[in-house]
Amino acid sequence: MALLASQRLMLSDLSRMSAASQAERSVLEEEFKWLLKEEVHAVLKQLQDILKEASRRFSMPASGLESQVKQENFILGSSTMDQVKGVLTLQGEALTQADINIKTAKSNQVLHFAFRDDKQWKMQQIQDARNHVNQALQLLNSRDEAYHFKTGAEVNKLMDAVMLQLTRARNRLTTPATMTLPELAASGLMKMFSPPMPGDVMVNFYINLSKLCLTVYQLHVLQPNTTKNFKPAGSSVLHNPGAMFELNNTKFEVSHVHKVECVVPWLNDTLVFFTISLQLCQQLKDKISVFSSYWNYRPF
């Protein structure tokens, strides 16, 4: 009899616990429905607003001219050396003008170069980053307020796609492309200047985080009878003095490297926007995960 009473008590307790669990589950299901219907769209709206602002930074209009992208001048130099100075004009994703003074190591002579009037240099990193931002916006725009998300997995899939575009956009600004020295020597950039660059000078422009960078390489020719072991340098963002390469059957060595840079404020803004947007995406995914972990947990 005592055993039967004990079993009945246990069944009663299990029934109460099950009822409590069912009530808790009902509450969570209602909260999850609200999350899918309301909060997801609120986050999407936030993301759209932030990324629209980021996209706008890439093509700020000129004062009083909505159809023309604003031109900005940046002075590149260093307080510790005066071998290289430059004034670069950035208009959206294009360098429209460049004015560079280089003091040569051999003669201490100052060489002056500027872009030819008919030339502009496309900053591929900026163009790619903007394209990725716009692709993220297209993904968000494909789910307007009337759209009904049915599952957490559907939200996660959208967030993963948006985060992929934002990560690619950020990486384009934080990770400049590597180049070999022959690639740099043969690039269209070397043909942009008037007067033409001499054969023993090379320049490169790139973006690193929020900075516009100019690197100048001074070279000397390695004589055919030199005893120095020739070892061509690989691909790199920034090559060091001593790096060697061969071009048109002539061997060169980098004798001096000068790098100057300047912060581009709106690029810094876009990087902040990327970080905030990625955090919002991850926070939404984390909320979905909390509910998913509950559905997957079965205490009885």
Short mmCIF file of N, CA and C in Angstrom, two decimals, residues 93-254:
data_model
loop_
_atom_site.label_atom_id
_atom_site.label_comp_id
_atom_site.label_asym_id
_atom_site.label_seq_id
_atom_site.Cartn_x
_atom_site.Cartn_y
_atom_site.Cartn_z
N GLU A 93 35.74 56.83 -54.60
CA GLU A 93 36.65 55.69 -54.70
C GLU A 93 37.83 55.97 -55.64
N ALA A 94 37.96 57.20 -56.12
CA ALA A 94 39.00 57.52 -57.10
C ALA A 94 39.98 58.56 -56.57
N LEU A 95 41.26 58.31 -56.81
CA LEU A 95 42.28 59.35 -56.62
C LEU A 95 42.30 60.17 -57.90
N THR A 96 41.84 61.40 -57.82
CA THR A 96 41.73 62.22 -59.03
C THR A 96 42.99 63.04 -59.28
N GLN A 97 43.74 63.31 -58.22
CA GLN A 97 44.98 64.07 -58.37
C GLN A 97 46.00 63.55 -57.36
N ALA A 98 47.27 63.58 -57.75
CA ALA A 98 48.36 63.24 -56.83
C ALA A 98 49.54 64.14 -57.14
N ASP A 99 50.07 64.73 -56.11
CA ASP A 99 51.22 65.64 -56.24
C ASP A 99 52.28 65.14 -55.27
N ILE A 100 53.38 64.62 -55.79
CA ILE A 100 54.36 63.93 -54.94
C ILE A 100 55.75 64.53 -55.13
N ASN A 101 56.42 64.79 -54.01
CA ASN A 101 57.83 65.22 -54.01
C ASN A 101 58.66 64.10 -53.38
N ILE A 102 59.71 63.68 -54.08
CA ILE A 102 60.59 62.62 -53.59
C ILE A 102 62.02 63.12 -53.57
N LYS A 103 62.66 63.05 -52.41
CA LYS A 103 64.08 63.42 -52.32
C LYS A 103 64.90 62.14 -52.52
N THR A 104 65.69 62.10 -53.58
CA THR A 104 66.43 60.88 -53.91
C THR A 104 67.60 60.69 -52.93
N ALA A 105 67.85 59.42 -52.64
CA ALA A 105 68.93 59.10 -51.70
C ALA A 105 70.30 59.34 -52.33
N LYS A 106 70.40 59.15 -53.65
CA LYS A 106 71.71 59.27 -54.31
C LYS A 106 72.20 60.71 -54.32
N SER A 107 71.37 61.62 -54.80
CA SER A 107 71.83 62.99 -55.05
C SER A 107 71.18 64.04 -54.15
N ASN A 108 70.24 63.59 -53.30
CA ASN A 108 69.47 64.54 -52.47
C ASN A 108 68.64 65.50 -53.32
N GLN A 109 68.49 65.17 -54.59
CA GLN A 109 67.69 65.99 -55.50
C GLN A 109 66.22 65.72 -55.25
N VAL A 110 65.40 66.78 -55.34
CA VAL A 110 63.95 66.61 -55.13
C VAL A 110 63.27 66.43 -56.50
N LEU A 111 62.60 65.29 -56.66
CA LEU A 111 61.86 65.01 -57.88
C LEU A 111 60.38 65.30 -57.64
N HIS A 112 59.72 65.88 -58.62
CA HIS A 112 58.30 66.21 -58.50
C HIS A 112 57.50 65.48 -59.57
N PHE A 113 56.41 64.83 -59.12
CA PHE A 113 55.53 64.10 -60.04
C PHE A 113 54.09 64.44 -59.73
N ALA A 114 53.26 64.44 -60.76
CA ALA A 114 51.82 64.66 -60.57
C ALA A 114 51.07 63.78 -61.58
N PHE A 115 49.80 63.46 -61.23
CA PHE A 115 48.98 62.72 -62.18
C PHE A 115 48.81 63.53 -63.46
N ARG A 116 48.82 62.84 -64.59
CA ARG A 116 48.44 63.49 -65.84
C ARG A 116 46.98 63.94 -65.75
N ASP A 117 46.66 65.01 -66.45
CA ASP A 117 45.31 65.58 -66.37
C ASP A 117 44.22 64.60 -66.80
N ASP A 118 44.58 63.67 -67.69
CA ASP A 118 43.57 62.74 -68.22
C ASP A 118 43.49 61.44 -67.42
N LYS A 119 44.16 61.39 -66.25
CA LYS A 119 44.24 60.13 -65.51
C LYS A 119 43.60 60.23 -64.12
N GLN A 120 42.96 59.14 -63.72
CA GLN A 120 42.49 58.95 -62.35
C GLN A 120 42.85 57.52 -61.95
N TRP A 121 43.09 57.30 -60.65
CA TRP A 121 43.43 55.96 -60.18
C TRP A 121 42.31 55.45 -59.28
N LYS A 122 41.70 54.34 -59.70
CA LYS A 122 40.60 53.73 -58.95
C LYS A 122 41.16 53.00 -57.73
N MET A 123 40.65 53.35 -56.54
CA MET A 123 41.03 52.63 -55.32
C MET A 123 40.10 51.42 -55.19
N GLN A 124 40.60 50.28 -55.67
CA GLN A 124 39.76 49.08 -55.76
C GLN A 124 39.22 48.65 -54.39
N GLN A 125 40.01 48.86 -53.34
CA GLN A 125 39.57 48.48 -52.00
C GLN A 125 38.29 49.22 -51.60
N ILE A 126 38.25 50.53 -51.89
CA ILE A 126 37.08 51.33 -51.54
C ILE A 126 35.88 50.89 -52.37
N GLN A 127 36.11 50.67 -53.66
CA GLN A 127 35.01 50.24 -54.55
C GLN A 127 34.43 48.90 -54.09
N ASP A 128 35.31 47.95 -53.75
CA ASP A 128 34.85 46.63 -53.31
C ASP A 128 34.08 46.73 -51.99
N ALA A 129 34.60 47.52 -51.05
CA ALA A 129 33.93 47.67 -49.76
C ALA A 129 32.53 48.24 -49.95
N ARG A 130 32.42 49.25 -50.80
CA ARG A 130 31.11 49.85 -51.04
C ARG A 130 30.16 48.84 -51.67
N ASN A 131 30.66 48.03 -52.61
CA ASN A 131 29.82 47.02 -53.25
C ASN A 131 29.29 46.01 -52.23
N HIS A 132 30.14 45.60 -51.30
CA HIS A 132 29.71 44.65 -50.28
C HIS A 132 28.65 45.26 -49.35
N VAL A 133 28.81 46.54 -49.02
CA VAL A 133 27.80 47.23 -48.19
C VAL A 133 26.46 47.25 -48.93
N ASN A 134 26.50 47.57 -50.21
CA ASN A 134 25.26 47.63 -51.00
C ASN A 134 24.61 46.26 -51.15
N GLN A 135 25.43 45.21 -51.22
CA GLN A 135 24.88 43.85 -51.28
C GLN A 135 24.21 43.48 -49.96
N ALA A 136 24.81 43.92 -48.84
CA ALA A 136 24.19 43.69 -47.54
C ALA A 136 22.85 44.42 -47.45
N LEU A 137 22.80 45.63 -47.98
CA LEU A 137 21.54 46.40 -47.98
C LEU A 137 20.48 45.72 -48.84
N GLN A 138 20.88 45.17 -49.96
CA GLN A 138 19.92 44.46 -50.82
C GLN A 138 19.33 43.26 -50.10
N LEU A 139 20.15 42.54 -49.35
CA LEU A 139 19.66 41.40 -48.57
C LEU A 139 18.62 41.85 -47.55
N LEU A 140 18.91 42.96 -46.86
CA LEU A 140 17.98 43.47 -45.84
C LEU A 140 16.70 43.98 -46.49
N ASN A 141 16.82 44.64 -47.64
CA ASN A 141 15.64 45.18 -48.33
C ASN A 141 14.72 44.09 -48.87
N SER A 142 15.27 42.88 -49.02
CA SER A 142 14.46 41.77 -49.55
C SER A 142 13.46 41.24 -48.51
N ARG A 143 13.58 41.70 -47.27
CA ARG A 143 12.67 41.28 -46.20
C ARG A 143 12.05 42.52 -45.57
N ASP A 144 10.99 43.05 -46.22
CA ASP A 144 10.36 44.27 -45.70
C ASP A 144 9.49 43.95 -44.48
N GLU A 145 8.87 44.99 -43.92
CA GLU A 145 8.12 44.83 -42.66
C GLU A 145 6.94 43.87 -42.80
N ALA A 146 6.44 43.69 -44.00
CA ALA A 146 5.29 42.80 -44.20
C ALA A 146 5.71 41.32 -44.24
N TYR A 147 7.03 41.09 -44.36
CA TYR A 147 7.49 39.71 -44.46
C TYR A 147 7.39 39.03 -43.11
N HIS A 148 6.92 37.79 -43.11
CA HIS A 148 6.76 37.04 -41.86
C HIS A 148 7.81 35.93 -41.77
N PHE A 149 8.74 36.08 -40.83
CA PHE A 149 9.73 35.03 -40.58
C PHE A 149 9.06 33.88 -39.85
N LYS A 150 9.25 32.67 -40.35
CA LYS A 150 8.56 31.51 -39.77
C LYS A 150 9.43 30.75 -38.77
N THR A 151 10.75 30.80 -38.95
CA THR A 151 11.65 30.04 -38.07
C THR A 151 12.88 30.87 -37.71
N GLY A 152 13.52 30.45 -36.61
CA GLY A 152 14.77 31.08 -36.22
C GLY A 152 15.87 30.80 -37.23
N ALA A 153 15.83 29.61 -37.83
CA ALA A 153 16.85 29.25 -38.82
C ALA A 153 16.81 30.21 -40.02
N GLU A 154 15.62 30.66 -40.37
CA GLU A 154 15.46 31.59 -41.49
C GLU A 154 16.12 32.94 -41.16
N VAL A 155 15.93 33.38 -39.92
CA VAL A 155 16.57 34.63 -39.47
C VAL A 155 18.09 34.48 -39.46
N ASN A 156 18.55 33.35 -38.92
CA ASN A 156 19.99 33.11 -38.86
C ASN A 156 20.62 33.09 -40.25
N LYS A 157 19.91 32.50 -41.21
CA LYS A 157 20.42 32.44 -42.58
C LYS A 157 20.60 33.83 -43.15
N LEU A 158 19.64 34.71 -42.89
CA LEU A 158 19.74 36.10 -43.37
C LEU A 158 20.88 36.82 -42.67
N MET A 159 20.99 36.64 -41.33
CA MET A 159 22.05 37.31 -40.59
C MET A 159 23.43 36.84 -41.05
N ASP A 160 23.57 35.53 -41.32
CA ASP A 160 24.86 35.00 -41.80
C ASP A 160 25.23 35.62 -43.14
N ALA A 161 24.25 35.78 -44.02
CA ALA A 161 24.51 36.35 -45.35
C ALA A 161 24.92 37.82 -45.23
N VAL A 162 24.22 38.57 -44.36
CA VAL A 162 24.56 39.99 -44.15
C VAL A 162 25.94 40.11 -43.51
N MET A 163 26.22 39.28 -42.50
CA MET A 163 27.51 39.32 -41.81
C MET A 163 28.66 38.98 -42.76
N LEU A 164 28.41 38.07 -43.70
CA LEU A 164 29.45 37.71 -44.67
C LEU A 164 29.82 38.92 -45.53
N GLN A 165 28.82 39.66 -46.00
CA GLN A 165 29.09 40.86 -46.81
C GLN A 165 29.80 41.93 -46.00
N LEU A 166 29.39 42.12 -44.74
CA LEU A 166 30.01 43.15 -43.90
C LEU A 166 31.45 42.77 -43.55
N THR A 167 31.69 41.50 -43.31
CA THR A 167 33.05 41.04 -43.00
C THR A 167 33.95 41.24 -44.22
N ARG A 168 33.41 40.93 -45.40
CA ARG A 168 34.19 41.15 -46.63
C ARG A 168 34.47 42.64 -46.85
N ALA A 169 33.47 43.48 -46.57
CA ALA A 169 33.66 44.93 -46.72
C ALA A 169 34.77 45.41 -45.78
N ARG A 170 34.70 44.97 -44.53
CA ARG A 170 35.72 45.39 -43.54
C ARG A 170 37.10 44.87 -43.94
N ASN A 171 37.15 43.60 -44.38
CA ASN A 171 38.45 43.02 -44.74
C ASN A 171 39.10 43.74 -45.92
N ARG A 172 38.30 44.25 -46.84
CA ARG A 172 38.87 44.97 -47.98
C ARG A 172 39.60 46.24 -47.53
N LEU A 173 39.10 46.86 -46.45
CA LEU A 173 39.75 48.08 -45.94
C LEU A 173 40.90 47.77 -44.99
N THR A 174 40.82 46.64 -44.31
CA THR A 174 41.85 46.33 -43.29
C THR A 174 42.97 45.46 -43.84
N THR A 175 42.76 44.87 -45.03
CA THR A 175 43.75 43.95 -45.58
C THR A 175 44.10 44.36 -47.01
N PRO A 176 45.10 45.22 -47.19
CA PRO A 176 45.50 45.63 -48.55
C PRO A 176 45.98 44.42 -49.35
N ALA A 177 45.83 44.52 -50.66
CA ALA A 177 46.28 43.44 -51.54
C ALA A 177 47.80 43.37 -51.56
N THR A 178 48.32 42.15 -51.61
CA THR A 178 49.76 41.98 -51.74
C THR A 178 50.13 42.02 -53.23
N MET A 179 51.35 42.48 -53.51
CA MET A 179 51.85 42.55 -54.89
C MET A 179 53.33 42.19 -54.89
N THR A 180 53.75 41.58 -55.99
CA THR A 180 55.19 41.41 -56.19
C THR A 180 55.74 42.72 -56.75
N LEU A 181 57.04 42.90 -56.65
CA LEU A 181 57.65 44.12 -57.19
C LEU A 181 57.54 44.20 -58.71
N PRO A 182 57.68 43.10 -59.47
CA PRO A 182 57.44 43.19 -60.92
C PRO A 182 55.99 43.57 -61.25
N GLU A 183 55.03 43.08 -60.46
CA GLU A 183 53.63 43.45 -60.68
C GLU A 183 53.44 44.94 -60.47
N LEU A 184 54.06 45.47 -59.42
CA LEU A 184 53.96 46.90 -59.16
C LEU A 184 54.62 47.71 -60.27
N ALA A 185 55.78 47.26 -60.72
CA ALA A 185 56.50 47.97 -61.78
C ALA A 185 55.69 47.99 -63.09
N ALA A 186 54.93 46.92 -63.32
CA ALA A 186 54.17 46.81 -64.58
C ALA A 186 52.74 47.35 -64.46
N SER A 187 52.35 47.81 -63.26
CA SER A 187 50.97 48.25 -63.07
C SER A 187 50.71 49.58 -63.79
N GLY A 188 49.44 49.84 -64.04
CA GLY A 188 49.04 51.08 -64.71
C GLY A 188 49.39 52.31 -63.92
N LEU A 189 49.58 52.15 -62.60
CA LEU A 189 49.90 53.30 -61.74
C LEU A 189 51.20 53.98 -62.18
N MET A 190 52.16 53.19 -62.66
CA MET A 190 53.45 53.75 -63.08
C MET A 190 53.33 54.63 -64.32
N LYS A 191 52.19 54.48 -65.03
CA LYS A 191 52.01 55.26 -66.27
C LYS A 191 51.11 56.48 -66.05
N MET A 192 50.82 56.78 -64.80
CA MET A 192 49.87 57.85 -64.47
C MET A 192 50.51 59.23 -64.39
N PHE A 193 51.85 59.28 -64.31
CA PHE A 193 52.51 60.51 -63.87
C PHE A 193 53.14 61.32 -65.00
N SER A 194 53.20 62.62 -64.72
CA SER A 194 53.91 63.55 -65.59
C SER A 194 54.81 64.42 -64.70
N PRO A 195 56.13 64.45 -64.96
CA PRO A 195 56.84 63.64 -65.94
C PRO A 195 56.78 62.15 -65.56
N PRO A 196 57.09 61.26 -66.49
CA PRO A 196 57.05 59.82 -66.18
C PRO A 196 58.01 59.48 -65.04
N MET A 197 57.65 58.48 -64.25
CA MET A 197 58.54 58.01 -63.18
C MET A 197 59.82 57.45 -63.79
N PRO A 198 60.98 57.78 -63.20
CA PRO A 198 62.22 57.17 -63.68
C PRO A 198 62.24 55.68 -63.35
N GLY A 199 63.11 54.93 -64.01
CA GLY A 199 63.13 53.48 -63.84
C GLY A 199 63.58 53.01 -62.47
N ASP A 200 64.16 53.91 -61.66
CA ASP A 200 64.64 53.49 -60.34
C ASP A 200 63.73 53.98 -59.20
N VAL A 201 62.49 54.36 -59.54
CA VAL A 201 61.51 54.79 -58.52
C VAL A 201 60.16 54.11 -58.81
N MET A 202 59.54 53.60 -57.77
CA MET A 202 58.19 53.03 -57.89
C MET A 202 57.35 53.54 -56.73
N VAL A 203 56.04 53.69 -56.98
CA VAL A 203 55.13 54.13 -55.92
C VAL A 203 53.92 53.20 -55.86
N ASN A 204 53.27 53.19 -54.71
CA ASN A 204 52.04 52.42 -54.56
C ASN A 204 51.11 53.16 -53.61
N PHE A 205 49.81 53.11 -53.90
CA PHE A 205 48.78 53.67 -53.03
C PHE A 205 47.90 52.52 -52.54
N TYR A 206 47.49 52.58 -51.29
CA TYR A 206 46.54 51.59 -50.79
C TYR A 206 45.87 52.11 -49.52
N ILE A 207 44.80 51.43 -49.13
CA ILE A 207 44.08 51.75 -47.90
C ILE A 207 44.46 50.73 -46.83
N ASN A 208 44.74 51.20 -45.64
CA ASN A 208 44.99 50.31 -44.49
C ASN A 208 44.16 50.83 -43.32
N LEU A 209 43.07 50.10 -42.99
CA LEU A 209 42.09 50.56 -41.99
C LEU A 209 41.48 51.87 -42.48
N SER A 210 41.70 52.95 -41.75
CA SER A 210 41.12 54.23 -42.17
C SER A 210 42.17 55.16 -42.76
N LYS A 211 43.32 54.60 -43.14
CA LYS A 211 44.42 55.43 -43.62
C LYS A 211 44.66 55.26 -45.12
N LEU A 212 44.91 56.38 -45.76
CA LEU A 212 45.35 56.40 -47.15
C LEU A 212 46.87 56.41 -47.14
N CYS A 213 47.48 55.39 -47.75
CA CYS A 213 48.94 55.21 -47.65
C CYS A 213 49.62 55.39 -49.01
N LEU A 214 50.79 55.98 -48.96
CA LEU A 214 51.65 56.12 -50.14
C LEU A 214 53.01 55.52 -49.78
N THR A 215 53.45 54.57 -50.60
CA THR A 215 54.77 53.96 -50.42
C THR A 215 55.64 54.27 -51.64
N VAL A 216 56.86 54.70 -51.37
CA VAL A 216 57.82 55.00 -52.44
C VAL A 216 59.01 54.06 -52.29
N TYR A 217 59.36 53.40 -53.39
CA TYR A 217 60.53 52.52 -53.42
C TYR A 217 61.61 53.15 -54.30
N GLN A 218 62.82 53.27 -53.76
CA GLN A 218 63.96 53.68 -54.57
C GLN A 218 64.81 52.43 -54.84
N LEU A 219 65.23 52.28 -56.08
CA LEU A 219 65.88 51.04 -56.52
C LEU A 219 67.29 51.31 -57.02
N HIS A 220 68.12 50.26 -57.02
CA HIS A 220 69.36 50.34 -57.79
C HIS A 220 69.53 49.04 -58.56
N VAL A 221 70.21 49.15 -59.70
CA VAL A 221 70.40 48.00 -60.58
C VAL A 221 71.54 47.14 -60.04
N LEU A 222 71.30 45.82 -60.00
CA LEU A 222 72.35 44.89 -59.60
C LEU A 222 73.19 44.57 -60.83
N GLN A 223 74.49 44.78 -60.71
CA GLN A 223 75.38 44.53 -61.85
C GLN A 223 75.46 43.03 -62.15
N PRO A 224 75.61 42.69 -63.42
CA PRO A 224 75.64 41.26 -63.79
C PRO A 224 76.73 40.48 -63.07
N ASN A 225 77.85 41.14 -62.77
CA ASN A 225 78.98 40.45 -62.14
C ASN A 225 78.96 40.54 -60.61
N THR A 226 77.82 41.00 -60.06
CA THR A 226 77.76 41.16 -58.61
C THR A 226 77.88 39.79 -57.93
N THR A 227 78.51 39.80 -56.75
CA THR A 227 78.67 38.55 -56.00
C THR A 227 77.46 38.28 -55.11
N LYS A 228 76.55 39.24 -55.02
CA LYS A 228 75.39 39.09 -54.16
C LYS A 228 74.47 38.00 -54.70
N ASN A 229 74.01 37.12 -53.82
CA ASN A 229 73.09 36.06 -54.24
C ASN A 229 71.74 36.68 -54.57
N PHE A 230 71.28 36.42 -55.79
CA PHE A 230 69.99 36.98 -56.22
C PHE A 230 68.86 36.06 -55.78
N LYS A 231 67.93 36.62 -55.01
CA LYS A 231 66.76 35.86 -54.57
C LYS A 231 65.54 36.76 -54.70
N PRO A 232 64.68 36.54 -55.72
CA PRO A 232 63.54 37.44 -55.92
C PRO A 232 62.56 37.41 -54.74
N ALA A 233 62.09 38.58 -54.36
CA ALA A 233 61.14 38.70 -53.25
C ALA A 233 59.76 38.21 -53.69
N GLY A 234 58.98 37.73 -52.73
CA GLY A 234 57.63 37.27 -53.02
C GLY A 234 56.64 38.43 -53.00
N SER A 235 55.38 38.07 -52.81
CA SER A 235 54.31 39.06 -52.81
C SER A 235 54.15 39.65 -51.41
N SER A 236 53.94 40.97 -51.33
CA SER A 236 53.82 41.62 -50.02
C SER A 236 53.08 42.95 -50.17
N VAL A 237 52.50 43.42 -49.07
CA VAL A 237 51.90 44.76 -49.06
C VAL A 237 53.01 45.81 -49.06
N LEU A 238 54.03 45.56 -48.23
CA LEU A 238 55.14 46.51 -48.08
C LEU A 238 56.46 45.75 -48.17
N HIS A 239 57.27 46.06 -49.16
CA HIS A 239 58.56 45.41 -49.33
C HIS A 239 59.64 46.18 -48.57
N ASN A 240 60.63 45.45 -48.07
CA ASN A 240 61.69 46.06 -47.26
C ASN A 240 62.93 46.33 -48.11
N PRO A 241 63.79 47.24 -47.63
CA PRO A 241 65.07 47.43 -48.31
C PRO A 241 65.81 46.09 -48.41
N GLY A 242 66.45 45.86 -49.56
CA GLY A 242 67.12 44.58 -49.77
C GLY A 242 66.31 43.62 -50.62
N ALA A 243 65.02 43.90 -50.77
CA ALA A 243 64.18 43.04 -51.62
C ALA A 243 64.65 43.13 -53.07
N MET A 244 64.67 41.99 -53.75
CA MET A 244 65.19 41.95 -55.13
C MET A 244 64.10 41.47 -56.09
N PHE A 245 64.24 41.89 -57.34
CA PHE A 245 63.34 41.41 -58.38
C PHE A 245 63.99 41.60 -59.73
N GLU A 246 63.42 40.93 -60.73
CA GLU A 246 63.94 41.02 -62.09
C GLU A 246 62.83 41.52 -63.01
N LEU A 247 63.18 42.45 -63.89
CA LEU A 247 62.22 43.01 -64.83
C LEU A 247 62.93 43.27 -66.16
N ASN A 248 62.40 42.69 -67.22
CA ASN A 248 62.99 42.86 -68.56
C ASN A 248 64.49 42.52 -68.57
N ASN A 249 64.82 41.38 -67.95
CA ASN A 249 66.20 40.85 -67.90
C ASN A 249 67.17 41.73 -67.11
N THR A 250 66.63 42.66 -66.33
CA THR A 250 67.47 43.48 -65.45
C THR A 250 67.10 43.18 -64.00
N LYS A 251 68.14 42.98 -63.18
CA LYS A 251 67.91 42.68 -61.76
C LYS A 251 68.01 43.96 -60.94
N PHE A 252 67.03 44.15 -60.05
CA PHE A 252 66.98 45.33 -59.19
C PHE A 252 66.98 44.93 -57.72
N GLU A 253 67.42 45.88 -56.89
CA GLU A 253 67.32 45.74 -55.44
C GLU A 253 66.71 47.01 -54.86
N VAL A 254 65.82 46.86 -53.91
CA VAL A 254 65.23 48.02 -53.23
C VAL A 254 66.27 48.59 -52.27
#
